[in-house]
Coordinates of C-alpha atoms and ligand atoms in Angstrom, one line a residue:
X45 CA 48.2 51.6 39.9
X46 CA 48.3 50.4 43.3
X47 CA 52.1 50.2 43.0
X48 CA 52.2 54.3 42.2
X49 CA 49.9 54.8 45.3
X50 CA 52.0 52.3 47.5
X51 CA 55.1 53.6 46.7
X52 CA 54.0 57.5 47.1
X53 CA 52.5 57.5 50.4
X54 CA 55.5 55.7 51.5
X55 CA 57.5 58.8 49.9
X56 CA 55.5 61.5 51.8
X57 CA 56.2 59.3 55.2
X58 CA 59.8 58.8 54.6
X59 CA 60.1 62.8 54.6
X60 CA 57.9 62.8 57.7
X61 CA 60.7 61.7 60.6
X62 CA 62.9 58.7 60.9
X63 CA 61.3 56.8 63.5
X64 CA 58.6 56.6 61.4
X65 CA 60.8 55.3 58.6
X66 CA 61.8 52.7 60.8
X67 CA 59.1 51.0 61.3
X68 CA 57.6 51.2 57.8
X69 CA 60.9 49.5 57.0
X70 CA 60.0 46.0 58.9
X71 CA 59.1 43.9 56.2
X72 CA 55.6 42.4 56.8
X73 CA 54.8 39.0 54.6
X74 CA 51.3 37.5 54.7
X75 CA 50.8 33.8 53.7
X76 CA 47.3 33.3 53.1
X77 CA 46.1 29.3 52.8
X78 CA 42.1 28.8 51.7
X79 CA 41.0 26.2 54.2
X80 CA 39.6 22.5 52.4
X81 CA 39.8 24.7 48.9
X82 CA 38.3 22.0 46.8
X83 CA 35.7 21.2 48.9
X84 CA 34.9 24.7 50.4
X85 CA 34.9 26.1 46.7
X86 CA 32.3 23.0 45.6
X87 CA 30.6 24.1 48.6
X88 CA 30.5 27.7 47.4
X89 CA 29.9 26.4 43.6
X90 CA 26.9 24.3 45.2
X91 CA 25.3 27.2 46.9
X92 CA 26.0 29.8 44.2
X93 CA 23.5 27.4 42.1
X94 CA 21.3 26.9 45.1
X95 CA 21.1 29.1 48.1
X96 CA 19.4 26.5 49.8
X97 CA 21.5 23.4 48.8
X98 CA 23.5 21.3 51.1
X99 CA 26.9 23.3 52.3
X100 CA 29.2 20.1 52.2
X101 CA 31.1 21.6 54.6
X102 CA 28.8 21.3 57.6
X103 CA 28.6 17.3 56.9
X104 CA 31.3 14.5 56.5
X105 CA 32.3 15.1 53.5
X106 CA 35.3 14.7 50.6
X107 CA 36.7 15.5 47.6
X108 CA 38.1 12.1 46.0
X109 CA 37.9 10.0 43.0
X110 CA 35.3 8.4 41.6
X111 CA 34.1 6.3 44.4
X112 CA 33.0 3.5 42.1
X113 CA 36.8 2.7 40.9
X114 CA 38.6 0.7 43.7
X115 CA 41.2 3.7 44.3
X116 CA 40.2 6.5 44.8
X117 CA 41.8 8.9 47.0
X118 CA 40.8 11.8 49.7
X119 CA 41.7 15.2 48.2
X120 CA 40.0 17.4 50.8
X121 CA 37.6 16.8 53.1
X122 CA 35.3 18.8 55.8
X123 CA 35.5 19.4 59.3
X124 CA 33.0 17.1 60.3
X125 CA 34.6 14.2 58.3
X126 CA 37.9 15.0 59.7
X127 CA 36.4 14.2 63.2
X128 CA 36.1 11.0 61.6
X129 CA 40.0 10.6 61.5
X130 CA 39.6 10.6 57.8
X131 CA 43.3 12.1 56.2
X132 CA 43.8 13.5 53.0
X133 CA 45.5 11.4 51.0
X134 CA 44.0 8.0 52.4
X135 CA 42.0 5.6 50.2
X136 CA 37.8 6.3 49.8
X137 CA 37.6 2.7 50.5
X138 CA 39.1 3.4 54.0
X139 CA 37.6 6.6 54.9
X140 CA 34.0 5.2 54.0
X141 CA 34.6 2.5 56.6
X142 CA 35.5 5.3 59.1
X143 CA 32.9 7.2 58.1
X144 CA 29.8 5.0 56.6
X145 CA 27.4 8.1 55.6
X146 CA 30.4 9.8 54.2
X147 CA 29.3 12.1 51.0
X148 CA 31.7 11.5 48.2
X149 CA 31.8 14.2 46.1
X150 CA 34.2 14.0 42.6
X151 CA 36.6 16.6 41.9
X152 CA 36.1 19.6 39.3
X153 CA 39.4 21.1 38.6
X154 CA 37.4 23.8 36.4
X155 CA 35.0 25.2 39.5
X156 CA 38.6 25.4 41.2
X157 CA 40.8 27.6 38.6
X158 CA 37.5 29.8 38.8
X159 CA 37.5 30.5 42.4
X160 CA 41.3 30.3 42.8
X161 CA 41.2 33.5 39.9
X162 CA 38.9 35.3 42.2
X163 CA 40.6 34.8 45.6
X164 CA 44.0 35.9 44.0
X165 CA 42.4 38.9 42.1
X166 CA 40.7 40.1 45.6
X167 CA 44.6 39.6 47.0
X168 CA 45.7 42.1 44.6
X169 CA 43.2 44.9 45.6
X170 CA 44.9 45.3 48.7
X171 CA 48.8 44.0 48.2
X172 CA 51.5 45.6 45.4
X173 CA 52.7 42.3 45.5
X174 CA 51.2 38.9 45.2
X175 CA 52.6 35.8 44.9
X176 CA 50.7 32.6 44.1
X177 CA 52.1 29.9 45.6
X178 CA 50.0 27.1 44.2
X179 CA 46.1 26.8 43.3
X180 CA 45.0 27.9 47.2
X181 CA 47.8 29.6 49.0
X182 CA 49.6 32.7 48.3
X183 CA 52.2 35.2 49.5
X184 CA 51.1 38.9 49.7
X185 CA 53.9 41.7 50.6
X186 CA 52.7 44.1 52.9
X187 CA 55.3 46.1 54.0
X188 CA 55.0 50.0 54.1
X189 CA 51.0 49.3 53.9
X190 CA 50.1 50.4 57.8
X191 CA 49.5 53.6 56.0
X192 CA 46.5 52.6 54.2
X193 CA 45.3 49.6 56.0
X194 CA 46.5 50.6 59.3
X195 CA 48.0 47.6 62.0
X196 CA 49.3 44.5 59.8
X197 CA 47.3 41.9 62.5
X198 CA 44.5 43.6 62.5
X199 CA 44.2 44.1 58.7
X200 CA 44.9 40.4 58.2
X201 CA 41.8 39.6 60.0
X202 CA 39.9 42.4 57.9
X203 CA 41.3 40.5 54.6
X204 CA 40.3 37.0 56.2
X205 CA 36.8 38.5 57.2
X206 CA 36.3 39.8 53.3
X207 CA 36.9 37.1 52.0
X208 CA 34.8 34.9 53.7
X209 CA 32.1 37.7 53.3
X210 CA 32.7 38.5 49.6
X211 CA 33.7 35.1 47.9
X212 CA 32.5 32.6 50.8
X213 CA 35.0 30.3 51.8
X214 CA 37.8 30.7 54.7
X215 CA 41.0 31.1 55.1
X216 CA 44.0 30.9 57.4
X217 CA 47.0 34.2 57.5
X218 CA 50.2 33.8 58.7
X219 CA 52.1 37.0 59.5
X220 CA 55.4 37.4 60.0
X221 CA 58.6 39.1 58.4
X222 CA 59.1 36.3 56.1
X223 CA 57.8 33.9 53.7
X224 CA 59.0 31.1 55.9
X225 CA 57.4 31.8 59.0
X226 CA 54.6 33.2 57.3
X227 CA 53.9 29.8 55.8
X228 CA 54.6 28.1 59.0
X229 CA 52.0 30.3 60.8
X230 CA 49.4 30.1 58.4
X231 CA 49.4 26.4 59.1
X232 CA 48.8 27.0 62.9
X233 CA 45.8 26.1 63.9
X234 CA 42.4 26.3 61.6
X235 CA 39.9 27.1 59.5
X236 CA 39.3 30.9 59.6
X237 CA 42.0 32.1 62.0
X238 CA 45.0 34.8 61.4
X239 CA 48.5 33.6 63.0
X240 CA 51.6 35.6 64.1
X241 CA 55.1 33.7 64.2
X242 CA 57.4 36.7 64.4
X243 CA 61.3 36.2 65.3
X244 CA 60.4 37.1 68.6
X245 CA 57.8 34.4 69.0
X246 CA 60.0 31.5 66.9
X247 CA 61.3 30.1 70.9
X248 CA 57.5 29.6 72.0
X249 CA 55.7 29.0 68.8
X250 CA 57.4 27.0 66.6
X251 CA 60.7 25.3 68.5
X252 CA 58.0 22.9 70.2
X253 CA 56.8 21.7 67.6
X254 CA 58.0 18.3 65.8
X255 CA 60.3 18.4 62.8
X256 CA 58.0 16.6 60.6
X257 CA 56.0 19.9 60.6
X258 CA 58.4 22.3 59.3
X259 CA 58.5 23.3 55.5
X260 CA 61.0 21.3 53.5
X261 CA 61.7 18.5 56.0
X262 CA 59.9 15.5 54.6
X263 CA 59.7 12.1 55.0
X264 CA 63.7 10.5 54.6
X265 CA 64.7 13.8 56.0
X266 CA 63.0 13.3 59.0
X267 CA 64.0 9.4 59.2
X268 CA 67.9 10.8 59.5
X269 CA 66.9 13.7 61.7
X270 CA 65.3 11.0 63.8
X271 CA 68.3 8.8 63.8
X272 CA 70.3 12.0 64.8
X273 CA 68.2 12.0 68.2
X274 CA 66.5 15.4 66.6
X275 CA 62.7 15.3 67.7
X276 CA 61.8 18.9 67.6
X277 CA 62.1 22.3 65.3
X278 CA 64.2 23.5 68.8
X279 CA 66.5 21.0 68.4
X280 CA 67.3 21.2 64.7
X281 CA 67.8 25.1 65.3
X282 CA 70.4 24.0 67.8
X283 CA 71.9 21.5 66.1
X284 CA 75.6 21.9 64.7
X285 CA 75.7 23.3 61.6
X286 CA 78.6 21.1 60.3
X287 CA 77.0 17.9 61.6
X288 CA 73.9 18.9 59.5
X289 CA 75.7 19.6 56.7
X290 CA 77.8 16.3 56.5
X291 CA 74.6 14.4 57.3
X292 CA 72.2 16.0 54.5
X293 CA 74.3 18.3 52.4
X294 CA 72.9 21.7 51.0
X295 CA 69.4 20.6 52.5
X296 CA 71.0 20.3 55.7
X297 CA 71.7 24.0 55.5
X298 CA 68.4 25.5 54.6
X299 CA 66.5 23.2 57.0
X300 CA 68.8 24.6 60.0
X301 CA 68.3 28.1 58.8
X302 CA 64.4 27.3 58.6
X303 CA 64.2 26.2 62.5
X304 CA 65.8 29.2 63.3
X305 CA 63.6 31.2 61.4
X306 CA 65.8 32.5 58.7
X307 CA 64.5 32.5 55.1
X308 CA 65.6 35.1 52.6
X309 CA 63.6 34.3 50.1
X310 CA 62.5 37.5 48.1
X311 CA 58.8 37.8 47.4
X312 CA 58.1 38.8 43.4
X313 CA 54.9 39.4 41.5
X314 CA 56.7 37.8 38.3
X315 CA 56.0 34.3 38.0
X316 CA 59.5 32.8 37.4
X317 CA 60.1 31.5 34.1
X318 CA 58.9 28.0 34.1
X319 CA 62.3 26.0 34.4
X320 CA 60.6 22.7 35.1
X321 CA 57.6 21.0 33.1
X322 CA 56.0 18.2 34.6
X323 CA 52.4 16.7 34.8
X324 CA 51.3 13.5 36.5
X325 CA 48.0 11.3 36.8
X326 CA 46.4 9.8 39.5
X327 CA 44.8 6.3 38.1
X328 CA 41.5 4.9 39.2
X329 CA 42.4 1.9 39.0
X330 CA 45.9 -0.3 39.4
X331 CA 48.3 0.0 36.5
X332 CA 49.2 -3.9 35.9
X333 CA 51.0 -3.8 32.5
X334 CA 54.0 -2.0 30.9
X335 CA 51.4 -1.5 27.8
X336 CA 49.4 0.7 30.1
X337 CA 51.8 2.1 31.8
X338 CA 53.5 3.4 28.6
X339 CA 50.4 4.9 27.1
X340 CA 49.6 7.2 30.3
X341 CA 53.0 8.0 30.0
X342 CA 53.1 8.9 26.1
X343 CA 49.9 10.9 27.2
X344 CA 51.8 13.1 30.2
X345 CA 54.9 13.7 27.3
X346 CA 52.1 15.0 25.0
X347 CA 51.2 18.1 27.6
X348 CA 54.4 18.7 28.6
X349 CA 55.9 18.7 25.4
X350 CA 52.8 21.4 24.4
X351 CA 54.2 23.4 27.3
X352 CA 57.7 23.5 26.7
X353 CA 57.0 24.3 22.7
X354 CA 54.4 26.8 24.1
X355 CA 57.6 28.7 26.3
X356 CA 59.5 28.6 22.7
X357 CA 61.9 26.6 25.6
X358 CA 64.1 23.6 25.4
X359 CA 64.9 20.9 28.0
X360 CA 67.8 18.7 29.0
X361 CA 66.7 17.0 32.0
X362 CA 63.9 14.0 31.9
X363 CA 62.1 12.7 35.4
X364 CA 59.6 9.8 35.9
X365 CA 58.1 9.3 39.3
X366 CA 56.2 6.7 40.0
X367 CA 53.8 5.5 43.2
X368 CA 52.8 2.0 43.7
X369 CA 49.5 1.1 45.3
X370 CA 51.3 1.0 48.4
X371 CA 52.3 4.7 48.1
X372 CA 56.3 3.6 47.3
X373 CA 57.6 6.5 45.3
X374 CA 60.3 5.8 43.0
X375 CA 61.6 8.5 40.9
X376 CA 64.7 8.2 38.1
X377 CA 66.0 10.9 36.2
X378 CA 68.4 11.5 32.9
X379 CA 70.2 14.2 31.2
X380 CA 69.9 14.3 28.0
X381 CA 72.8 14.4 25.3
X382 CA 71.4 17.4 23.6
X383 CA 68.2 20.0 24.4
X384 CA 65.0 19.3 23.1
X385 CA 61.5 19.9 22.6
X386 CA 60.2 17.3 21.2
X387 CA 57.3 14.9 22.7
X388 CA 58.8 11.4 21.0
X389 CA 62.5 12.5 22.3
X390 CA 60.8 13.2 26.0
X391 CA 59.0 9.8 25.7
X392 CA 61.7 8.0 24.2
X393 CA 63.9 9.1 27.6
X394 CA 60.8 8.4 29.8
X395 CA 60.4 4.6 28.4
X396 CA 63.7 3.9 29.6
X397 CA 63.8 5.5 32.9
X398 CA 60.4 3.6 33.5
X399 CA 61.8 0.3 32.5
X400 CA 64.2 1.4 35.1
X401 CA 62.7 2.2 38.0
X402 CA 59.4 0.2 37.7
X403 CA 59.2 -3.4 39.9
X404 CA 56.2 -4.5 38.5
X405 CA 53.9 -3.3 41.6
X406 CA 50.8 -2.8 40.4
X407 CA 50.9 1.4 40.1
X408 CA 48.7 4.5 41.4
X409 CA 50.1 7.6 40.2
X410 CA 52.5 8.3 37.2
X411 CA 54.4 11.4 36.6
X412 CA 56.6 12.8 33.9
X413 CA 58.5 15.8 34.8
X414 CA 61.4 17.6 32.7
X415 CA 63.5 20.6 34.1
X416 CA 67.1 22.8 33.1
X417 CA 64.2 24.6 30.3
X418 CA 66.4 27.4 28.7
X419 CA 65.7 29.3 25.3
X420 CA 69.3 27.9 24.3
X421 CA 69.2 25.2 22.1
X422 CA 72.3 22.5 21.2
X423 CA 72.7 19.1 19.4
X424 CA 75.1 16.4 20.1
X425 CA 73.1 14.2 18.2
X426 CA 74.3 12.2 15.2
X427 CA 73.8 13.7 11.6
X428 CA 70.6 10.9 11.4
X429 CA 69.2 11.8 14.8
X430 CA 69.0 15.8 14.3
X431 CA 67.3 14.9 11.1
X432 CA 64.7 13.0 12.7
X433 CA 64.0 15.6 15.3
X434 CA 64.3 18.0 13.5
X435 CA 61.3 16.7 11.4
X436 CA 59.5 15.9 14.9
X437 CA 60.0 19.3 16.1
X438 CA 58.4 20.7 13.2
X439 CA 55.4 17.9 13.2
X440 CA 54.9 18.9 17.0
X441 CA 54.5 22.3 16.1
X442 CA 52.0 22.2 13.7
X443 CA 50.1 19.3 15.6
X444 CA 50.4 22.5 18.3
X445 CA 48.8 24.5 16.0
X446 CA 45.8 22.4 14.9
X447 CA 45.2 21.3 18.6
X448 CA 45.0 25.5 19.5
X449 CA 42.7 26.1 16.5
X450 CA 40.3 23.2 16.5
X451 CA 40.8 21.6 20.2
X452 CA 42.8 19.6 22.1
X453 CA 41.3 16.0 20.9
X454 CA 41.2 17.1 16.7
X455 CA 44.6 15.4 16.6
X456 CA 45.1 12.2 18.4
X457 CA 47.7 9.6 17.9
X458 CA 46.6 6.4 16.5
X459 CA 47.4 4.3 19.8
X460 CA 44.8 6.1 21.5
X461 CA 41.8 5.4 19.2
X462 CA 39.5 3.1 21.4
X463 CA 41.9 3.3 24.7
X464 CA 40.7 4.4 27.6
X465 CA 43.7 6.6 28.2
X466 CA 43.1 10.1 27.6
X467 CA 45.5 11.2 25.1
X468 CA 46.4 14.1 27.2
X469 CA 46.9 13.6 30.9
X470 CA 47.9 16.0 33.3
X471 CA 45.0 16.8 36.2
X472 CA 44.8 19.9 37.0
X473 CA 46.8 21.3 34.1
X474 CA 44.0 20.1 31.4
X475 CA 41.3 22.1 33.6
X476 CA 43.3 24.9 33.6
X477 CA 44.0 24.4 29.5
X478 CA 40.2 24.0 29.2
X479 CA 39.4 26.9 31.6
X480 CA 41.9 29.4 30.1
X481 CA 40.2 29.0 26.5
X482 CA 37.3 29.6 27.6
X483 CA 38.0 33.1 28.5
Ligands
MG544 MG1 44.9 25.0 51.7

């Protein structure tokens, strides 16, 4: 509907002159980022119950795990705790002893699928196209739309205003004429603040800042950068090309192309079918033993294996990623001789890869990822080993089928009963599973 109007109006003002077509031609992106999401949205969850209950947000406060396991972590925390030089990511243990009256407040992955619905259903009242970037950040295409909401800057600071006003909680917009530097801006100072980085303003705005902030450039990448004498986003964007290339390949590319403020990504509405699967867990305690280890594991196959049967899709590629209690990531991957879609095949590939990569460091998170998803399906199996998956392909599906009808835990496998492995792992996803029946 919006679409029809969008693309009307912009008809009736192409006839109008060509200056005018001119400027409705500069592509305007808006990347909009909900500031603390999980703990501005329990703050709004809190108050919606209560008008007069505590807003976390106006104490020190965080998200994290269970406080009462040794290791839980900070997911998100309030202003007033950051002052506390408490990080996301860090240990409760620590940021308690930064922060002794620190409120600790355990995650709800179902209050945040709710809230992330309604922020990116507001998003699509005003934008033709929307695209969700993860649970609290978004890309919204606004070019053309000065006709309807008049001067893109001001309008972002209209959207950021309604939002607050309507659903409660703040957020930070990036403008610019890409997703890149829309991102990048959005990311400029916060909470409740709109951000230009246009080409124009990439020399003052963004070449300043270090490399570790630009998108894409992580950790090892900015270890070689380093060792390259490259200290700034100014100096990557002046970097030789070649150099970069030799040094970091492909990456080395796309991370030049991002300093200089080139991204031609194409905004779409569509989410992309899913060519990766993957789902990981967060422990609350230390993972000691293989036993353990291989039951969390079996657990993550079981949802992922659900979502690739789900796509009526088959995969070829199997990841594990592991991170030790010191936050070491270790990650292995395999190709697999034939596709499948099959939980025990997915698992059977995941055992060894975790034999593989694990050093017997006591363990924090574990992840199971599988990716090259197509609709295509081929065997290089033996005569015996298509039979057997064969016969697990059609067990998964009807175990599929039951689990859909009568809920997730009306089929378990046997090494679960009296575990205290949930039989299906996967954080967030198992909210959103939960949520999305609901409806
Ligand atoms: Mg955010």
């Amino acid at each position: 509907m919006i679409k029809n109007v969008f693309y009307e109006l912009q008809n009736i003002k192409c006839d109008s002159g060509k200056e005018e077509v001119d400027s409705m031609s500069k592509t305007i992106i808006y990347h909009i980022d909900v500031n603390s999401a999980f703990l501005s949205w329990q703050a709004c969850q809190d108050l919606s119950i209560d008008e007069k209950a505590l807003d976390i947000r106006t104490i020190p406060a965080v998200i994290g795990g269970n406080e009462q396991e040794r290791h839980g972590i900070v997911l998100a925390k309030s202003i007033p705790a950051k002052a506390y030089q408490i990080r996301t990511g860090e240990p409760l243990v620590n940021a308690r002893k930064k922060c002794p009256n620190l409120k600790v407040i355990p995650p709800d992955f179902s209050v945040y699928v709710e809230y992330s619905k309604a922020f990116i259903a507001l998003l699509q009242k005003h934008s033709p196209v929307v695209e969700q970037y993860s649970i609290d950040e978004a890309f919204c295409d606004m070019t053309g739309m000065e006709i309807l909401h008049g001067n893109p800057v001001d309008f972002a600071n209209t959207l950021r205003n309604e939002i607050r006003d309507t659903l409660g909680f703040t957020v930070n917009i990036g403008v610019s004429t890409n997703k890149l530097l829309a991102k990048m801006a959005s990311d400029f100072t916060k909470p409740d603040k709109v951000h230009t980085l246009f080409p124009e303003e990439v020399e003052k705005k963004l070449w300043p800042l270090p490399i570790e902030e630009l998108f894409y450039v992580g950790k090892s990448t900015s270890k070689k950068l380093h060792l390259l004498g490259i200290k700034t986003i100014g100096e990557l964007a002046h970097t030789d090309r070649t150099l970069l290339k030799s040094e970091l390949k492909k990456h080395g590319e796309v991370i030049h192309d991002y300093a200089n403020g080139i991204d031609n990504g194409v905004l779409t509405d569509h989410t992309e079918p899913n060519k990766g699967y993957g789902n990981s867990i967060t422990t609350h305690y230390d993972v000691t033993d293989r036993d353990t280890a291989l039951k969390i594991i079996l657990s993550l196959c079981e949802t992922v294996g659900a979502r690739i049967r789900a796509d009526g899709v088959y995969i070829s590629v199997v990841s594990v990623t592991l991170v030790d209690c010191e936050f070491h990531h270790v990650s292995r991957q395999m190709t697999l001789p034939s596709t499948t879609n099959v939980t025990e095949r997915i698992y059977e590939a995941a055992v060894s890869l975790f034999d593989e990569a694990w050093h017997k460091v006591p363990l924090r998170l574990l992840g199971v990822s599988t990716s090259h998803a197509s609709p295509d399906k081929y065997e290089q199996y033996n005569l015996f080993d298509m039979e057997k998956y064969e016969k697990l392909s059609n067990l998964n599906t009807a175990i599929d089928s039951i689990r859909s009808r009568y809920g997730e835990d009306s089929v378990k496998r046997a090494c679960f009963l009296n575990s205290e492995t949930d039989h299906m792992s996967g954080g967030l996803q198992k909210a959103k599973r939960n949520s999305e029946n609901k409806v």
